[in-house]
Amino acid sequence: MTGAVVDQDVCSPQAARALPPEEFQRIFVDRNRGVVDAADQARISAARILVAGCGSIGGAAVEPLVRLGFRSLALADLGTYELTNLNRQNATVDDLGRNKAAVAADRARAINPHVAVDVATDGVTEETLDALLAGVDVVIDGVDVTTRSGLAAKGLLHERARARGLPLMTGWDMSGTQYVRVYDYRREQRLFGGAVTRRQLDEMPLWELLARLVPARKVPRDLVGLIRRGLHRDEFTFPQLVQAADMFGVLAATLTVRLVTGRPVPSSATVDVHRLAMPSGERLWDRLRQPVEVAGLLLAMTRGARRRR
């Protein structure tokens, strides 16, 4: 594809790094032209985005944000990379043991050396959150939900975003499905859209919380069976795949552009890449079987909740 208006492209790292920031940015986003107009590109360049949690989904959002032209990021994560992360997260063997937010910051600066990145290696806490949210336009919530401490951090993040009237999005990578939920706290006053209260977030069993936060119709059929078999097993862990994690980056970056340029966004967006890759007959069967299997899962969860009471 042709049509670039740059006088002469830059073909060496030394020459690129020697450019003044605005000249670098002009050339860097040149191929956005025609899809992103000059006024919107200026809004993107001026916006500040918080990515809270830089693992599977949060980490997937950083690179597309930078490549679209966002130049001001706050990144927070207390976790470090382990080998089991590398099947889906944006890291390499050389990053093992390093803080996830710090790795994401290095990646952002390697793409655009003029990106301003603030890093909180303590993650989302009472002590870090006010500084992280300062001047932020959009919050991307990638905070882990597999631990009580993670759930507490997620609740705190949503409370502070609501208090500041900030739009926030989060995602759920489920097998080949990415379900993105947007909570527009500029208008929405209920935490998590009213799905759960802060007290429930602190006290409710994980399975019941997930059932409230993720609509059953969004859970892919292959994962439904796995959940049902592992429902009451302490050793059960959710499988996570790169297709769904990377899809969050695509969707989150697109939604963020719409938010900072003043365009409306849906309350949710879902992409099932496994179903999209199926031939039509298999896709139809998958679509018809999914609600039946979800009903069985919900029944099993209800019975389990009754036994606990």
PDB file of C-alpha atoms in Angstrom:
ATOM      1  CA  MET A   1       0.000   0.000   0.000  1.00  0.00           C
ATOM      2  CA  THR A   2       1.301   3.465  -0.881  1.00  0.00           C
ATOM      3  CA  GLY A   3       0.288   7.026  -0.167  1.00  0.00           C
ATOM      4  CA  ALA A   4       2.572   8.133   2.649  1.00  0.00           C
ATOM      5  CA  VAL A   5       3.169  11.877   2.821  1.00  0.00           C
ATOM      6  CA  VAL A   6       6.460  11.714   4.696  1.00  0.00           C
ATOM      7  CA  ASP A   7       9.259  13.290   2.672  1.00  0.00           C
ATOM      8  CA  GLN A   8      11.653  10.456   3.387  1.00  0.00           C
ATOM      9  CA  ASP A   9      11.224   7.444   5.620  1.00  0.00           C
ATOM     10  CA  VAL A  10      13.651   6.671   8.427  1.00  0.00           C
ATOM     11  CA  CYS A  11      15.536   3.402   8.145  1.00  0.00           C
ATOM     12  CA  SER A  12      17.937   3.211  11.089  1.00  0.00           C
ATOM     13  CA  PRO A  13      17.490   3.131  14.873  1.00  0.00           C
ATOM     14  CA  GLN A  14      19.985   5.950  15.296  1.00  0.00           C
ATOM     15  CA  ALA A  15      18.173   8.231  12.856  1.00  0.00           C
ATOM     16  CA  ALA A  16      14.788   7.483  14.410  1.00  0.00           C
ATOM     17  CA  ARG A  17      15.974   8.199  17.948  1.00  0.00           C
ATOM     18  CA  ALA A  18      17.624  11.436  16.815  1.00  0.00           C
ATOM     19  CA  LEU A  19      14.315  12.877  15.588  1.00  0.00           C
ATOM     20  CA  PRO A  20      12.559  15.508  17.709  1.00  0.00           C
ATOM     21  CA  PRO A  21       9.510  13.976  19.452  1.00  0.00           C
ATOM     22  CA  GLU A  22       6.887  15.670  17.264  1.00  0.00           C
ATOM     23  CA  GLU A  23       8.687  14.787  14.040  1.00  0.00           C
ATOM     24  CA  PHE A  24       9.046  11.188  15.214  1.00  0.00           C
ATOM     25  CA  GLN A  25       5.326  11.078  16.011  1.00  0.00           C
ATOM     26  CA  ARG A  26       4.336  12.563  12.648  1.00  0.00           C
ATOM     27  CA  ILE A  27       6.213   9.867  10.752  1.00  0.00           C
ATOM     28  CA  PHE A  28       5.353   7.116  13.241  1.00  0.00           C
ATOM     29  CA  VAL A  29       1.558   7.456  12.786  1.00  0.00           C
ATOM     30  CA  ASP A  30       1.640   8.342   9.085  1.00  0.00           C
ATOM     31  CA  ARG A  31      -0.038   5.084   8.032  1.00  0.00           C
ATOM     32  CA  ASN A  32      -2.961   5.764  10.374  1.00  0.00           C
ATOM     33  CA  ARG A  33      -4.050   8.513   7.965  1.00  0.00           C
ATOM     34  CA  GLY A  34      -7.359   8.013   6.219  1.00  0.00           C
ATOM     35  CA  VAL A  35      -8.717   5.917   9.072  1.00  0.00           C
ATOM     36  CA  VAL A  36      -7.646   8.202  11.912  1.00  0.00           C
ATOM     37  CA  ASP A  37      -7.990  11.870  11.000  1.00  0.00           C
ATOM     38  CA  ALA A  38      -5.659  14.584  12.271  1.00  0.00           C
ATOM     39  CA  ALA A  39      -7.996  15.799  15.016  1.00  0.00           C
ATOM     40  CA  ASP A  40      -8.520  12.293  16.388  1.00  0.00           C
ATOM     41  CA  GLN A  41      -4.811  11.523  16.162  1.00  0.00           C
ATOM     42  CA  ALA A  42      -4.119  14.633  18.234  1.00  0.00           C
ATOM     43  CA  ARG A  43      -6.611  13.453  20.869  1.00  0.00           C
ATOM     44  CA  ILE A  44      -4.966  10.029  20.932  1.00  0.00           C
ATOM     45  CA  SER A  45      -1.528  11.583  21.351  1.00  0.00           C
ATOM     46  CA  ALA A  46      -2.746  13.771  24.220  1.00  0.00           C
ATOM     47  CA  ALA A  47      -4.671  11.085  26.124  1.00  0.00           C
ATOM     48  CA  ARG A  48      -3.376   9.209  29.153  1.00  0.00           C
ATOM     49  CA  ILE A  49      -4.294   5.553  29.677  1.00  0.00           C
ATOM     50  CA  LEU A  50      -3.955   3.420  32.804  1.00  0.00           C
ATOM     51  CA  VAL A  51      -3.366  -0.282  32.254  1.00  0.00           C
ATOM     52  CA  ALA A  52      -3.855  -1.904  35.662  1.00  0.00           C
ATOM     53  CA  GLY A  53      -2.569  -5.455  35.459  1.00  0.00           C
ATOM     54  CA  CYS A  54      -0.118  -6.207  32.645  1.00  0.00           C
ATOM     55  CA  GLY A  55      -0.540  -9.964  32.289  1.00  0.00           C
ATOM     56  CA  SER A  56      -2.717 -11.838  29.803  1.00  0.00           C
ATOM     57  CA  ILE A  57      -5.140  -9.097  28.814  1.00  0.00           C
ATOM     58  CA  GLY A  58      -3.591  -5.887  30.123  1.00  0.00           C
ATOM     59  CA  GLY A  59      -0.223  -6.774  28.654  1.00  0.00           C
ATOM     60  CA  ALA A  60      -1.878  -7.465  25.299  1.00  0.00           C
ATOM     61  CA  ALA A  61      -3.285  -3.922  25.208  1.00  0.00           C
ATOM     62  CA  VAL A  62      -0.032  -2.010  25.628  1.00  0.00           C
ATOM     63  CA  GLU A  63       1.552  -2.592  22.225  1.00  0.00           C
ATOM     64  CA  PRO A  64      -1.504  -1.746  20.061  1.00  0.00           C
ATOM     65  CA  LEU A  65      -2.097   1.380  22.149  1.00  0.00           C
ATOM     66  CA  VAL A  66       1.462   2.565  21.527  1.00  0.00           C
ATOM     67  CA  ARG A  67       1.339   1.723  17.820  1.00  0.00           C
ATOM     68  CA  LEU A  68      -1.895   3.690  17.449  1.00  0.00           C
ATOM     69  CA  GLY A  69      -0.079   6.737  18.791  1.00  0.00           C
ATOM     70  CA  PHE A  70      -0.886   6.897  22.505  1.00  0.00           C
ATOM     71  CA  ARG A  71       2.079   8.557  24.208  1.00  0.00           C
ATOM     72  CA  SER A  72       1.172   8.646  27.898  1.00  0.00           C
ATOM     73  CA  LEU A  73       0.674   5.436  29.865  1.00  0.00           C
ATOM     74  CA  ALA A  74       0.505   4.355  33.483  1.00  0.00           C
ATOM     75  CA  LEU A  75       1.230   0.652  33.986  1.00  0.00           C
ATOM     76  CA  ALA A  76       0.700  -1.278  37.215  1.00  0.00           C
ATOM     77  CA  ASP A  77       1.384  -4.892  38.131  1.00  0.00           C
ATOM     78  CA  LEU A  78       3.022  -6.559  41.118  1.00  0.00           C
ATOM     79  CA  GLY A  79       3.532  -9.887  39.347  1.00  0.00           C
ATOM     80  CA  THR A  80       6.637 -11.283  37.684  1.00  0.00           C
ATOM     81  CA  TYR A  81       6.833 -13.498  34.615  1.00  0.00           C
ATOM     82  CA  GLU A  82       6.876 -17.276  34.952  1.00  0.00           C
ATOM     83  CA  LEU A  83       7.316 -19.880  32.229  1.00  0.00           C
ATOM     84  CA  THR A  84       3.622 -20.820  32.256  1.00  0.00           C
ATOM     85  CA  ASN A  85       2.798 -17.224  31.245  1.00  0.00           C
ATOM     86  CA  LEU A  86       4.639 -17.427  27.946  1.00  0.00           C
ATOM     87  CA  ASN A  87       1.961 -19.375  26.059  1.00  0.00           C
ATOM     88  CA  ARG A  88      -0.152 -16.202  25.902  1.00  0.00           C
ATOM     89  CA  GLN A  89       1.536 -13.159  27.471  1.00  0.00           C
ATOM     90  CA  ASN A  90       3.714 -10.613  25.697  1.00  0.00           C
ATOM     91  CA  ALA A  91       7.072 -11.707  27.080  1.00  0.00           C
ATOM     92  CA  THR A  92      10.065 -13.911  26.277  1.00  0.00           C
ATOM     93  CA  VAL A  93      12.302 -16.317  28.167  1.00  0.00           C
ATOM     94  CA  ASP A  94      14.648 -13.403  28.858  1.00  0.00           C
ATOM     95  CA  ASP A  95      11.825 -11.691  30.776  1.00  0.00           C
ATOM     96  CA  LEU A  96      11.292 -14.528  33.279  1.00  0.00           C
ATOM     97  CA  GLY A  97      11.474 -13.205  36.831  1.00  0.00           C
ATOM     98  CA  ARG A  98      10.981  -9.591  35.736  1.00  0.00           C
ATOM     99  CA  ASN A  99       8.054  -7.412  36.755  1.00  0.00           C
ATOM    100  CA  LYS A 100       5.274  -7.466  34.148  1.00  0.00           C
ATOM    101  CA  ALA A 101       4.630  -3.719  34.178  1.00  0.00           C
ATOM    102  CA  ALA A 102       8.345  -2.996  33.796  1.00  0.00           C
ATOM    103  CA  VAL A 103       8.586  -5.360  30.817  1.00  0.00           C
ATOM    104  CA  ALA A 104       5.558  -3.711  29.199  1.00  0.00           C
ATOM    105  CA  ALA A 105       7.120  -0.278  29.747  1.00  0.00           C
ATOM    106  CA  ASP A 106      10.359  -1.387  28.089  1.00  0.00           C
ATOM    107  CA  ARG A 107       8.383  -2.755  25.147  1.00  0.00           C
ATOM    108  CA  ALA A 108       6.467   0.519  24.796  1.00  0.00           C
ATOM    109  CA  ARG A 109       9.677   2.577  24.793  1.00  0.00           C
ATOM    110  CA  ALA A 110      11.319   0.204  22.321  1.00  0.00           C
ATOM    111  CA  ILE A 111       8.481   0.945  19.889  1.00  0.00           C
ATOM    112  CA  ASN A 112       8.300   4.687  20.566  1.00  0.00           C
ATOM    113  CA  PRO A 113      11.166   6.123  22.649  1.00  0.00           C
ATOM    114  CA  HIS A 114       9.117   9.252  23.342  1.00  0.00           C
ATOM    115  CA  VAL A 115       6.302   7.448  25.165  1.00  0.00           C
ATOM    116  CA  ALA A 116       5.911   8.689  28.748  1.00  0.00           C
ATOM    117  CA  VAL A 117       5.387   5.643  30.964  1.00  0.00           C
ATOM    118  CA  ASP A 118       4.880   5.560  34.716  1.00  0.00           C
ATOM    119  CA  VAL A 119       5.311   2.130  36.293  1.00  0.00           C
ATOM    120  CA  ALA A 120       3.941   0.857  39.610  1.00  0.00           C
ATOM    121  CA  THR A 121       5.596  -2.453  40.449  1.00  0.00           C
ATOM    122  CA  ASP A 122       3.513  -2.664  43.638  1.00  0.00           C
ATOM    123  CA  GLY A 123       0.361  -2.991  41.532  1.00  0.00           C
ATOM    124  CA  VAL A 124      -2.999  -1.477  42.408  1.00  0.00           C
ATOM    125  CA  THR A 125      -3.020  -0.427  46.065  1.00  0.00           C
ATOM    126  CA  GLU A 126      -4.436   2.297  48.280  1.00  0.00           C
ATOM    127  CA  GLU A 127      -0.997   3.919  48.188  1.00  0.00           C
ATOM    128  CA  THR A 128      -0.431   3.815  44.411  1.00  0.00           C
ATOM    129  CA  LEU A 129      -3.864   4.296  42.898  1.00  0.00           C
ATOM    130  CA  ASP A 130      -4.376   8.049  43.226  1.00  0.00           C
ATOM    131  CA  ALA A 131      -1.083   8.754  41.469  1.00  0.00           C
ATOM    132  CA  LEU A 132      -1.839   6.153  38.795  1.00  0.00           C
ATOM    133  CA  LEU A 133      -5.233   7.706  38.051  1.00  0.00           C
ATOM    134  CA  ALA A 134      -3.974  11.302  37.909  1.00  0.00           C
ATOM    135  CA  GLY A 135      -4.766  12.782  34.503  1.00  0.00           C
ATOM    136  CA  VAL A 136      -6.070   9.471  33.138  1.00  0.00           C
ATOM    137  CA  ASP A 137      -8.764   9.432  30.447  1.00  0.00           C
ATOM    138  CA  VAL A 138      -9.474   5.683  30.203  1.00  0.00           C
ATOM    139  CA  VAL A 139      -8.795   2.768  32.566  1.00  0.00           C
ATOM    140  CA  ILE A 140      -8.005  -0.721  31.289  1.00  0.00           C
ATOM    141  CA  ASP A 141      -8.573  -3.274  34.039  1.00  0.00           C
ATOM    142  CA  GLY A 142      -6.416  -6.364  33.623  1.00  0.00           C
ATOM    143  CA  VAL A 143      -6.272  -7.173  37.339  1.00  0.00           C
ATOM    144  CA  ASP A 144      -6.141 -10.887  38.175  1.00  0.00           C
ATOM    145  CA  VAL A 145      -9.365 -12.435  39.499  1.00  0.00           C
ATOM    146  CA  THR A 146      -7.985 -15.777  40.699  1.00  0.00           C
ATOM    147  CA  THR A 147      -7.011 -14.579  44.188  1.00  0.00           C
ATOM    148  CA  ARG A 148      -8.761 -12.678  46.961  1.00  0.00           C
ATOM    149  CA  SER A 149      -6.059 -10.020  46.897  1.00  0.00           C
ATOM    150  CA  GLY A 150      -6.611  -9.591  43.167  1.00  0.00           C
ATOM    151  CA  LEU A 151     -10.359  -9.266  43.632  1.00  0.00           C
ATOM    152  CA  ALA A 152      -9.804  -6.664  46.366  1.00  0.00           C
ATOM    153  CA  ALA A 153      -7.526  -4.682  44.042  1.00  0.00           C
ATOM    154  CA  LYS A 154     -10.098  -4.902  41.261  1.00  0.00           C
ATOM    155  CA  GLY A 155     -12.823  -3.631  43.571  1.00  0.00           C
ATOM    156  CA  LEU A 156     -10.633  -0.723  44.686  1.00  0.00           C
ATOM    157  CA  LEU A 157      -9.813   0.153  41.074  1.00  0.00           C
ATOM    158  CA  HIS A 158     -13.483   0.261  40.107  1.00  0.00           C
ATOM    159  CA  GLU A 159     -14.399   2.324  43.165  1.00  0.00           C
ATOM    160  CA  ARG A 160     -11.759   4.944  42.392  1.00  0.00           C
ATOM    161  CA  ALA A 161     -12.613   5.005  38.674  1.00  0.00           C
ATOM    162  CA  ARG A 162     -16.266   5.537  39.568  1.00  0.00           C
ATOM    163  CA  ALA A 163     -15.377   8.318  42.019  1.00  0.00           C
ATOM    164  CA  ARG A 164     -13.432  10.094  39.267  1.00  0.00           C
ATOM    165  CA  GLY A 165     -16.057   9.460  36.580  1.00  0.00           C
ATOM    166  CA  LEU A 166     -13.727   7.493  34.299  1.00  0.00           C
ATOM    167  CA  PRO A 167     -14.661   4.919  31.667  1.00  0.00           C
ATOM    168  CA  LEU A 168     -13.178   1.519  32.477  1.00  0.00           C
ATOM    169  CA  MET A 169     -13.009  -1.703  30.492  1.00  0.00           C
ATOM    170  CA  THR A 170     -12.044  -5.201  31.491  1.00  0.00           C
ATOM    171  CA  GLY A 171     -11.883  -8.536  29.728  1.00  0.00           C
ATOM    172  CA  TRP A 172     -12.338 -12.246  30.228  1.00  0.00           C
ATOM    173  CA  ASP A 173     -10.275 -14.594  28.079  1.00  0.00           C
ATOM    174  CA  MET A 174     -12.124 -17.898  27.958  1.00  0.00           C
ATOM    175  CA  SER A 175     -10.670 -20.572  25.682  1.00  0.00           C
ATOM    176  CA  GLY A 176     -10.971 -18.931  22.242  1.00  0.00           C
ATOM    177  CA  THR A 177     -13.418 -16.258  23.407  1.00  0.00           C
ATOM    178  CA  GLN A 178     -12.674 -12.723  24.513  1.00  0.00           C
ATOM    179  CA  TYR A 179     -15.515 -10.981  26.344  1.00  0.00           C
ATOM    180  CA  VAL A 180     -14.862  -7.289  26.961  1.00  0.00           C
ATOM    181  CA  ARG A 181     -17.086  -5.384  29.363  1.00  0.00           C
ATOM    182  CA  VAL A 182     -17.130  -1.581  29.426  1.00  0.00           C
ATOM    183  CA  TYR A 183     -18.203   0.180  32.614  1.00  0.00           C
ATOM    184  CA  ASP A 184     -18.700   3.826  31.758  1.00  0.00           C
ATOM    185  CA  TYR A 185     -18.413   5.402  35.182  1.00  0.00           C
ATOM    186  CA  ARG A 186     -19.000   8.816  33.655  1.00  0.00           C
ATOM    187  CA  ARG A 187     -22.668   7.761  33.742  1.00  0.00           C
ATOM    188  CA  GLU A 188     -22.861   4.435  35.587  1.00  0.00           C
ATOM    189  CA  GLN A 189     -23.005   4.815  39.363  1.00  0.00           C
ATOM    190  CA  ARG A 190     -23.356   1.137  40.247  1.00  0.00           C
ATOM    191  CA  LEU A 191     -20.130  -0.757  40.864  1.00  0.00           C
ATOM    192  CA  PHE A 192     -19.661  -3.403  38.151  1.00  0.00           C
ATOM    193  CA  GLY A 193     -22.935  -2.249  36.632  1.00  0.00           C
ATOM    194  CA  GLY A 194     -24.798  -3.587  39.661  1.00  0.00           C
ATOM    195  CA  ALA A 195     -23.671  -7.185  39.063  1.00  0.00           C
ATOM    196  CA  VAL A 196     -21.897  -7.430  42.443  1.00  0.00           C
ATOM    197  CA  THR A 197     -21.359  -5.233  45.466  1.00  0.00           C
ATOM    198  CA  ARG A 198     -17.979  -4.562  47.046  1.00  0.00           C
ATOM    199  CA  ARG A 199     -18.955  -6.748  50.000  1.00  0.00           C
ATOM    200  CA  GLN A 200     -19.871  -9.624  47.693  1.00  0.00           C
ATOM    201  CA  LEU A 201     -16.562  -9.182  45.907  1.00  0.00           C
ATOM    202  CA  ASP A 202     -14.793  -9.660  49.238  1.00  0.00           C
ATOM    203  CA  GLU A 203     -16.900 -12.553  50.535  1.00  0.00           C
ATOM    204  CA  MET A 204     -18.679 -14.468  47.771  1.00  0.00           C
ATOM    205  CA  PRO A 205     -17.159 -17.749  46.483  1.00  0.00           C
ATOM    206  CA  LEU A 206     -15.192 -17.275  43.277  1.00  0.00           C
ATOM    207  CA  TRP A 207     -17.488 -19.393  41.116  1.00  0.00           C
ATOM    208  CA  GLU A 208     -20.550 -17.404  42.175  1.00  0.00           C
ATOM    209  CA  LEU A 209     -18.745 -14.128  41.513  1.00  0.00           C
ATOM    210  CA  LEU A 210     -17.739 -15.215  38.024  1.00  0.00           C
ATOM    211  CA  ALA A 211     -21.302 -16.307  37.282  1.00  0.00           C
ATOM    212  CA  ARG A 212     -22.490 -12.787  38.133  1.00  0.00           C
ATOM    213  CA  LEU A 213     -19.751 -10.931  36.257  1.00  0.00           C
ATOM    214  CA  VAL A 214     -19.706 -13.019  33.067  1.00  0.00           C
ATOM    215  CA  PRO A 215     -23.048 -13.793  31.363  1.00  0.00           C
ATOM    216  CA  ALA A 216     -23.395 -17.549  30.902  1.00  0.00           C
ATOM    217  CA  ARG A 217     -24.252 -17.084  27.231  1.00  0.00           C
ATOM    218  CA  LYS A 218     -20.754 -15.677  26.653  1.00  0.00           C
ATOM    219  CA  VAL A 219     -18.911 -18.753  27.973  1.00  0.00           C
ATOM    220  CA  PRO A 220     -17.736 -20.924  25.047  1.00  0.00           C
ATOM    221  CA  ARG A 221     -19.007 -24.490  24.894  1.00  0.00           C
ATOM    222  CA  ASP A 222     -15.596 -26.153  25.180  1.00  0.00           C
ATOM    223  CA  LEU A 223     -14.931 -24.283  28.425  1.00  0.00           C
ATOM    224  CA  VAL A 224     -18.365 -25.060  29.883  1.00  0.00           C
ATOM    225  CA  GLY A 225     -17.562 -28.774  30.017  1.00  0.00           C
ATOM    226  CA  LEU A 226     -14.166 -28.153  31.603  1.00  0.00           C
ATOM    227  CA  ILE A 227     -15.677 -25.911  34.271  1.00  0.00           C
ATOM    228  CA  ARG A 228     -18.394 -28.414  35.082  1.00  0.00           C
ATOM    229  CA  ARG A 229     -15.850 -31.209  35.565  1.00  0.00           C
ATOM    230  CA  GLY A 230     -13.547 -28.997  37.646  1.00  0.00           C
ATOM    231  CA  LEU A 231     -16.199 -27.084  39.567  1.00  0.00           C
ATOM    232  CA  HIS A 232     -15.427 -28.485  43.018  1.00  0.00           C
ATOM    233  CA  ARG A 233     -11.786 -29.440  42.506  1.00  0.00           C
ATOM    234  CA  ASP A 234      -9.286 -27.284  44.362  1.00  0.00           C
ATOM    235  CA  GLU A 235      -6.583 -27.996  41.771  1.00  0.00           C
ATOM    236  CA  PHE A 236      -8.664 -26.801  38.808  1.00  0.00           C
ATOM    237  CA  THR A 237      -7.183 -23.889  36.844  1.00  0.00           C
ATOM    238  CA  PHE A 238      -8.657 -22.058  33.878  1.00  0.00           C
ATOM    239  CA  PRO A 239      -6.973 -22.743  30.548  1.00  0.00           C
ATOM    240  CA  GLN A 240      -5.896 -19.539  28.808  1.00  0.00           C
ATOM    241  CA  LEU A 241      -4.880 -19.178  25.174  1.00  0.00           C
ATOM    242  CA  VAL A 242      -3.001 -16.543  23.211  1.00  0.00           C
ATOM    243  CA  GLN A 243      -5.834 -16.087  20.702  1.00  0.00           C
ATOM    244  CA  ALA A 244      -8.210 -14.738  23.328  1.00  0.00           C
ATOM    245  CA  ALA A 245      -5.577 -12.742  25.206  1.00  0.00           C
ATOM    246  CA  ASP A 246      -4.382 -10.975  22.057  1.00  0.00           C
ATOM    247  CA  MET A 247      -7.982 -10.312  21.011  1.00  0.00           C
ATOM    248  CA  PHE A 248      -8.387  -8.213  24.152  1.00  0.00           C
ATOM    249  CA  GLY A 249      -5.561  -5.981  22.978  1.00  0.00           C
ATOM    250  CA  VAL A 250      -7.292  -5.490  19.627  1.00  0.00           C
ATOM    251  CA  LEU A 251     -10.694  -4.743  21.158  1.00  0.00           C
ATOM    252  CA  ALA A 252      -9.394  -2.623  24.045  1.00  0.00           C
ATOM    253  CA  ALA A 253      -7.284  -0.431  21.770  1.00  0.00           C
ATOM    254  CA  THR A 254     -10.225   0.101  19.408  1.00  0.00           C
ATOM    255  CA  LEU A 255     -12.625   0.914  22.236  1.00  0.00           C
ATOM    256  CA  THR A 256     -10.080   3.263  23.811  1.00  0.00           C
ATOM    257  CA  VAL A 257      -9.718   5.190  20.554  1.00  0.00           C
ATOM    258  CA  ARG A 258     -13.485   5.622  20.391  1.00  0.00           C
ATOM    259  CA  LEU A 259     -13.654   6.786  24.001  1.00  0.00           C
ATOM    260  CA  VAL A 260     -10.892   9.389  23.750  1.00  0.00           C
ATOM    261  CA  THR A 261     -12.286  10.728  20.460  1.00  0.00           C
ATOM    262  CA  GLY A 262     -15.774  11.173  21.912  1.00  0.00           C
ATOM    263  CA  ARG A 263     -17.531   8.326  20.131  1.00  0.00           C
ATOM    264  CA  PRO A 264     -20.052   5.998  21.797  1.00  0.00           C
ATOM    265  CA  VAL A 265     -19.069   2.440  22.687  1.00  0.00           C
ATOM    266  CA  PRO A 266     -21.139  -0.653  23.485  1.00  0.00           C
ATOM    267  CA  SER A 267     -21.371  -1.998  27.015  1.00  0.00           C
ATOM    268  CA  SER A 268     -19.708  -5.201  25.833  1.00  0.00           C
ATOM    269  CA  ALA A 269     -17.981  -6.803  22.863  1.00  0.00           C
ATOM    270  CA  THR A 270     -17.398 -10.518  22.309  1.00  0.00           C
ATOM    271  CA  VAL A 271     -15.300 -12.406  19.776  1.00  0.00           C
ATOM    272  CA  ASP A 272     -15.118 -16.227  19.677  1.00  0.00           C
ATOM    273  CA  VAL A 273     -12.224 -17.032  17.348  1.00  0.00           C
ATOM    274  CA  HIS A 274     -12.724 -20.786  17.696  1.00  0.00           C
ATOM    275  CA  ARG A 275     -16.301 -20.519  16.447  1.00  0.00           C
ATOM    276  CA  LEU A 276     -15.295 -18.155  13.650  1.00  0.00           C
ATOM    277  CA  ALA A 277     -12.788 -20.746  12.429  1.00  0.00           C
ATOM    278  CA  MET A 278     -15.396 -23.539  12.273  1.00  0.00           C
ATOM    279  CA  PRO A 279     -17.150 -24.507   9.029  1.00  0.00           C
ATOM    280  CA  SER A 280     -20.813 -23.504   8.942  1.00  0.00           C
ATOM    281  CA  GLY A 281     -22.250 -26.871  10.035  1.00  0.00           C
ATOM    282  CA  GLU A 282     -19.957 -27.201  13.029  1.00  0.00           C
ATOM    283  CA  ARG A 283     -20.551 -23.562  13.927  1.00  0.00           C
ATOM    284  CA  LEU A 284     -24.323 -24.124  13.940  1.00  0.00           C
ATOM    285  CA  TRP A 285     -23.964 -27.225  16.128  1.00  0.00           C
ATOM    286  CA  ASP A 286     -21.737 -25.336  18.550  1.00  0.00           C
ATOM    287  CA  ARG A 287     -24.220 -22.472  18.744  1.00  0.00           C
ATOM    288  CA  LEU A 288     -27.154 -24.829  19.397  1.00  0.00           C
ATOM    289  CA  ARG A 289     -25.368 -26.963  21.992  1.00  0.00           C
ATOM    290  CA  GLN A 290     -23.878 -24.097  24.002  1.00  0.00           C
ATOM    291  CA  PRO A 291     -27.059 -23.005  25.868  1.00  0.00           C
ATOM    292  CA  VAL A 292     -27.913 -26.631  26.695  1.00  0.00           C
ATOM    293  CA  GLU A 293     -24.511 -27.240  28.249  1.00  0.00           C
ATOM    294  CA  VAL A 294     -24.579 -23.879  30.046  1.00  0.00           C
ATOM    295  CA  ALA A 295     -27.920 -24.836  31.598  1.00  0.00           C
ATOM    296  CA  GLY A 296     -26.313 -28.008  32.936  1.00  0.00           C
ATOM    297  CA  LEU A 297     -23.427 -26.012  34.383  1.00  0.00           C
ATOM    298  CA  LEU A 298     -25.728 -23.510  36.086  1.00  0.00           C
ATOM    299  CA  LEU A 299     -27.732 -26.374  37.598  1.00  0.00           C
ATOM    300  CA  ALA A 300     -24.533 -27.933  38.949  1.00  0.00           C
ATOM    301  CA  MET A 301     -23.459 -24.588  40.411  1.00  0.00           C
ATOM    302  CA  THR A 302     -26.869 -24.083  42.049  1.00  0.00           C
ATOM    303  CA  ARG A 303     -26.748 -27.519  43.639  1.00  0.00           C
ATOM    304  CA  GLY A 304     -23.223 -26.855  44.887  1.00  0.00           C
ATOM    305  CA  ALA A 305     -24.294 -23.541  46.439  1.00  0.00           C
ATOM    306  CA  ARG A 306     -27.201 -25.249  48.217  1.00  0.00           C
ATOM    307  CA  ARG A 307     -24.903 -27.909  49.647  1.00  0.00           C
ATOM    308  CA  ARG A 308     -22.575 -25.216  51.026  1.00  0.00           C
ATOM    309  CA  ARG A 309     -25.494 -23.579  52.808  1.00  0.00           C
TER     310      ARG A 309
END
